[in-house]
Short mmCIF file of N, CA and C in Angstrom, two decimals:
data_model
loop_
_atom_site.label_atom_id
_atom_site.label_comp_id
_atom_site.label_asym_id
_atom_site.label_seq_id
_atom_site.Cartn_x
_atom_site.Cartn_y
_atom_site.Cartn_z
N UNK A 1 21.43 -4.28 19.94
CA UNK A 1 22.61 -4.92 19.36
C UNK A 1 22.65 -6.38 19.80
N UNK A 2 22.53 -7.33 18.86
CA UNK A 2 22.79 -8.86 18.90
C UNK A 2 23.95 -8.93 19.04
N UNK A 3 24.44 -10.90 19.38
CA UNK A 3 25.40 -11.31 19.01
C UNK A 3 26.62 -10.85 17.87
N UNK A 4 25.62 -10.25 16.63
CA UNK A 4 27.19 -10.05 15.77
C UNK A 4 27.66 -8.75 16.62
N UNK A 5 27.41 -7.65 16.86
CA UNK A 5 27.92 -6.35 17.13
C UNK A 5 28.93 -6.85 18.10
N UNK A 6 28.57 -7.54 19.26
CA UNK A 6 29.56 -8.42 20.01
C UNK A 6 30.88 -8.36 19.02
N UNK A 7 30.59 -9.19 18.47
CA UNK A 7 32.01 -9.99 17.83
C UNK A 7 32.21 -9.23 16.34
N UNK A 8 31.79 -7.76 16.31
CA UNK A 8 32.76 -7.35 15.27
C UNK A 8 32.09 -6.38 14.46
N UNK A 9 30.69 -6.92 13.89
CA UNK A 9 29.92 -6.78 13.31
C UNK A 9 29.42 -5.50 13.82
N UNK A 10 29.51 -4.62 12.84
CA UNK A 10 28.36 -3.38 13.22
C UNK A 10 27.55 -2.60 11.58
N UNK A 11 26.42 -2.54 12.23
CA UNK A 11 25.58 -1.95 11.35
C UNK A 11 25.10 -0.51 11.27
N UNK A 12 25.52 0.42 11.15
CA UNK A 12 25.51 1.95 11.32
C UNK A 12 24.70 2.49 10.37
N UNK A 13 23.37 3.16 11.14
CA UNK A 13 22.50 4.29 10.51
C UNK A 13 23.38 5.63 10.88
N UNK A 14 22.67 6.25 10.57
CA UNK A 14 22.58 7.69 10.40
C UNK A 14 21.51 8.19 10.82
N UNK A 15 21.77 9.64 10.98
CA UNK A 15 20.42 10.33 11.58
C UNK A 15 20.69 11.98 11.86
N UNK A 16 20.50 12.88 10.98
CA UNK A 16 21.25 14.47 10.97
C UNK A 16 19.55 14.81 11.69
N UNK A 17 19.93 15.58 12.78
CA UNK A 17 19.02 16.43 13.57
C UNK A 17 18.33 17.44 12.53
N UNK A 18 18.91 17.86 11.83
CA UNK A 18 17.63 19.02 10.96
C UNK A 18 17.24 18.38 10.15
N UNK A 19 17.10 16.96 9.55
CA UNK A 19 15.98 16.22 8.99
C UNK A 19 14.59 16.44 9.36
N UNK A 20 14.65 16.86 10.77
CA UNK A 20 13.21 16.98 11.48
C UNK A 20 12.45 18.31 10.39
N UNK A 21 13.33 19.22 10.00
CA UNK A 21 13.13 20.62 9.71
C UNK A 21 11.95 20.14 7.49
N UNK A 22 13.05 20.47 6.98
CA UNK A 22 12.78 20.70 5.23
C UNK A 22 12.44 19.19 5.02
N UNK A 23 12.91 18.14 5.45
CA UNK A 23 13.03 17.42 4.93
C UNK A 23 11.68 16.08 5.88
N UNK A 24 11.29 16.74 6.35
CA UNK A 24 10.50 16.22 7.47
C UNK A 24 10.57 14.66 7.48
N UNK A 25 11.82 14.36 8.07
CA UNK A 25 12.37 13.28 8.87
C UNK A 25 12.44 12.54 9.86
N UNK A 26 11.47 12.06 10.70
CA UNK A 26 11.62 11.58 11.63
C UNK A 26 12.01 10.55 12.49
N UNK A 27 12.20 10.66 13.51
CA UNK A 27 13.03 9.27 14.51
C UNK A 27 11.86 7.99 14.30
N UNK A 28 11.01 8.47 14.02
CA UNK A 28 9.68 6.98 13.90
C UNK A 28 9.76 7.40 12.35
N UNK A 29 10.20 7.64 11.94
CA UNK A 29 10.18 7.13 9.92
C UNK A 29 11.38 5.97 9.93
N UNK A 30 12.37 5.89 10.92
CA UNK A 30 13.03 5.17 11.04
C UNK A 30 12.73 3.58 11.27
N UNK A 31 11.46 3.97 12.09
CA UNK A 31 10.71 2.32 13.04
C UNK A 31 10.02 2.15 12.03
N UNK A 32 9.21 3.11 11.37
CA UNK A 32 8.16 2.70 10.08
C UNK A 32 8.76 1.84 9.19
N UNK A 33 9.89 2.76 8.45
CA UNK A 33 10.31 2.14 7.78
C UNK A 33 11.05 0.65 7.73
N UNK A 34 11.10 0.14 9.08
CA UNK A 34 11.46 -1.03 9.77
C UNK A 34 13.35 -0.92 9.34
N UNK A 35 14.24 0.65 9.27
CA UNK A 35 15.42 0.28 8.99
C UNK A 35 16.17 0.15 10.29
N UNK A 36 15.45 1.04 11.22
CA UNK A 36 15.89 0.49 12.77
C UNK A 36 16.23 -0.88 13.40
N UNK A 37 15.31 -1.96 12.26
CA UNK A 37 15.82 -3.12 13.16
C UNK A 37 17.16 -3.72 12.46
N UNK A 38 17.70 -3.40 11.65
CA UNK A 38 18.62 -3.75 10.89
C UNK A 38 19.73 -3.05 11.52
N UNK A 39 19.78 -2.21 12.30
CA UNK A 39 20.97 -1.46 12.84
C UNK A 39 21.76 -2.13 14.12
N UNK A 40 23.10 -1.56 14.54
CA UNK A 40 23.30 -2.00 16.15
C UNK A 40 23.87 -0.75 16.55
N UNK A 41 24.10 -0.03 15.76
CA UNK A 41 24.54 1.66 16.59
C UNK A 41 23.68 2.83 14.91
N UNK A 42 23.22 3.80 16.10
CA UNK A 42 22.84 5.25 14.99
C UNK A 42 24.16 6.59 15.52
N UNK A 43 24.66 6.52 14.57
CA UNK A 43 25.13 8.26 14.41
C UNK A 43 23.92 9.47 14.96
N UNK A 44 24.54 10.04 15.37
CA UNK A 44 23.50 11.00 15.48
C UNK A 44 24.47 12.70 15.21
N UNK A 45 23.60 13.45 14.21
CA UNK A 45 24.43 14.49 13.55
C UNK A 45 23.77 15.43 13.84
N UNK A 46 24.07 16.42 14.48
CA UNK A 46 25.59 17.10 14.95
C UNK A 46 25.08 17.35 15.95
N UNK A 47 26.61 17.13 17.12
CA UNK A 47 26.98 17.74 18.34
C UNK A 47 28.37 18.42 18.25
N UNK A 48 28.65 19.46 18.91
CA UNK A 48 29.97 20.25 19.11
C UNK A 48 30.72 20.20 20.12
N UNK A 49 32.14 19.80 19.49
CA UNK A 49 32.81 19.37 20.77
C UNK A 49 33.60 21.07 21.35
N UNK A 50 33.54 20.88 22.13
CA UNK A 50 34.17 22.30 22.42
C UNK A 50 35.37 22.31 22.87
N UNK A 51 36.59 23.66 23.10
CA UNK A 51 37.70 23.41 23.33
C UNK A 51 37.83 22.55 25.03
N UNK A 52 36.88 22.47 25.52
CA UNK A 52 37.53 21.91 26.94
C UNK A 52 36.63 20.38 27.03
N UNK A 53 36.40 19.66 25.77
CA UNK A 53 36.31 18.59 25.36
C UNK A 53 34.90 18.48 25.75
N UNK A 54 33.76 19.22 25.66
CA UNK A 54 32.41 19.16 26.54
C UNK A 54 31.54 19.27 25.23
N UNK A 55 30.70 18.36 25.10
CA UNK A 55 29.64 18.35 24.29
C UNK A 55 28.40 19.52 24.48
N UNK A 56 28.28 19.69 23.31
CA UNK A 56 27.30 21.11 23.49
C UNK A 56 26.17 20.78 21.95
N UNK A 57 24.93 20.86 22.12
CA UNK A 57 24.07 20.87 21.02
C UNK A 57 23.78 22.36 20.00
N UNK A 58 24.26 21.64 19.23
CA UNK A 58 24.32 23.06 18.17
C UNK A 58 22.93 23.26 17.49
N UNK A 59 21.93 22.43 17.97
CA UNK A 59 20.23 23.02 18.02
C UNK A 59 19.59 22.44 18.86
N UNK A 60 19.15 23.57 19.76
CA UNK A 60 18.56 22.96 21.26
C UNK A 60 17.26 22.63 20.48
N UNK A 61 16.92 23.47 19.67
CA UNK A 61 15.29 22.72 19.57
C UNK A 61 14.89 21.69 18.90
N UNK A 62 15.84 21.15 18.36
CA UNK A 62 15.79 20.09 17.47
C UNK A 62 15.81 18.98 18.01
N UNK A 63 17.41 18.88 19.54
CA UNK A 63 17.54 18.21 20.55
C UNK A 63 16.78 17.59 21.39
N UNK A 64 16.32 19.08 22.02
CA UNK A 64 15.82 19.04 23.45
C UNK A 64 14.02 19.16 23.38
N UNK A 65 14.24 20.16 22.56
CA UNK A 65 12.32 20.79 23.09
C UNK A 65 11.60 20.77 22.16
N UNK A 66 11.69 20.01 20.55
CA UNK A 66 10.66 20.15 20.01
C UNK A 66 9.77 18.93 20.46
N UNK A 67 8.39 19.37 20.58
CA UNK A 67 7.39 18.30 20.67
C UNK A 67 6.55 17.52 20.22
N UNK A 68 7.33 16.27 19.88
CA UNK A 68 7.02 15.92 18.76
C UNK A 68 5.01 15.13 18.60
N UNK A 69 4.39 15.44 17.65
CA UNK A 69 2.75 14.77 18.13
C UNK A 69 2.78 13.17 18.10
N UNK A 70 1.85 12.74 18.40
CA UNK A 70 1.66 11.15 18.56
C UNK A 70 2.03 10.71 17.38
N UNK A 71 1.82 11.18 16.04
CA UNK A 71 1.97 10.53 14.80
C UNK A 71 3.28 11.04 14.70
N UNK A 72 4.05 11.65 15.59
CA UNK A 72 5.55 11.80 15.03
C UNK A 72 6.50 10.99 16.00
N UNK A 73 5.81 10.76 16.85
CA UNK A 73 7.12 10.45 17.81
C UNK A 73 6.91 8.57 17.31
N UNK A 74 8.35 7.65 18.00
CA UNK A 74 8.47 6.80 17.96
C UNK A 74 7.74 5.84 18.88
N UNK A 75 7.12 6.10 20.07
CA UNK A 75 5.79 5.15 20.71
C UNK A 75 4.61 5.64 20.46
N UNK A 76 4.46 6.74 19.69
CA UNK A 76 3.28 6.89 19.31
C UNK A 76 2.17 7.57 20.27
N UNK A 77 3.04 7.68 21.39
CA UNK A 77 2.62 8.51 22.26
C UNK A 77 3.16 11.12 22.13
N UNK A 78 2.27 11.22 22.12
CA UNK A 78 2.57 12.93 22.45
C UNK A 78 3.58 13.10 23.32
N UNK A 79 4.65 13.66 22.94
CA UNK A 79 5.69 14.83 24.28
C UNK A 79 4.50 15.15 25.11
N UNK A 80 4.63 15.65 26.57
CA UNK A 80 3.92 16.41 27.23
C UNK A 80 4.72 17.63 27.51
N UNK A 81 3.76 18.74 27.80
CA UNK A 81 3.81 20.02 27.91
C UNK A 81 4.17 20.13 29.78
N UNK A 82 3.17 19.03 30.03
CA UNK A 82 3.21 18.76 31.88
C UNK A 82 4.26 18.69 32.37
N UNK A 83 5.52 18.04 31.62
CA UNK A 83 6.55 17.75 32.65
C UNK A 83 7.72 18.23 31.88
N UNK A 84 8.72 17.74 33.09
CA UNK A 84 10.17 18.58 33.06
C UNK A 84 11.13 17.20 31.99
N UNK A 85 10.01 16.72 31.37
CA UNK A 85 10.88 15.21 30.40
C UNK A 85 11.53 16.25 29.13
N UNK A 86 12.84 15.40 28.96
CA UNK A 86 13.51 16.02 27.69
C UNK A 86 12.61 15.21 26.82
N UNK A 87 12.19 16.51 25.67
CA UNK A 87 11.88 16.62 24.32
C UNK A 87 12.47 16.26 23.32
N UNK A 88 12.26 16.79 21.91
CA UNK A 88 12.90 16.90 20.73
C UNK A 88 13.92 15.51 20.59
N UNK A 89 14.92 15.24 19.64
CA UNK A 89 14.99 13.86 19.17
C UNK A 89 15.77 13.16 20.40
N UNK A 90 16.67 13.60 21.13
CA UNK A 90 17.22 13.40 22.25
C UNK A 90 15.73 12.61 22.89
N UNK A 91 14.49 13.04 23.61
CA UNK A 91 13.40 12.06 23.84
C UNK A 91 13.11 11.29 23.13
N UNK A 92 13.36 11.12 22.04
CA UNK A 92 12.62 10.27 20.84
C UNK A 92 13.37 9.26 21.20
N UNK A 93 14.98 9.16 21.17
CA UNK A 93 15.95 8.30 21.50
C UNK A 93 15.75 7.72 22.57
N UNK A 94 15.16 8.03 23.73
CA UNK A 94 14.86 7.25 25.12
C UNK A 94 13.80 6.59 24.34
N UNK A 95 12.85 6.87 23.67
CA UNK A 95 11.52 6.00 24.01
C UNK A 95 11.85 4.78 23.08
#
């Protein structure tokens, strides 16, 4: 987020977690497509708020553990199997 988001300006993507699924969507179709740099905040669809106000993922594997391959993920690097790193688009979002 630049200067405009500062002062007012916001540019909002989107991004529904089972895109990964039918529609084979990914967090790096986003960078490909270069619409990532045009943004200053992404939605990210769906999380569940629960009655005692606590966020909960209504698909862990979509979230947390799918692994995504080098040609899917956003550095172009493989998830590893080796370590205890969060997966699925939740990792995609760190890298």
């Amino acid at each position: 987020a630049g200067d405009s988001a500062i002062h007012g300006y916001r540019r909002v993507g989107y991004f529904a977690q089972w895109g990964i699924y039918g529609r084979n969507f990914m967090l790096n179709d986003m960078v490909a497509n270069g619409s990532v740099n045009d943004l200053t905040h992404l939605n990210y669809a769906f999380i569940d708020v629960t009655q005692d106000a606590t966020c909960k993922s209504v698909d862990t594997y979509a979230d947390f553990e799918k692994h995504f391959t080098a040609d899917e993920s956003v550095d172009g690097v493989a998830d590893s199997w080796a370590t205890d790193d969060i997966a699925g688009n939740f990792g995609q979002l760190r890298s």
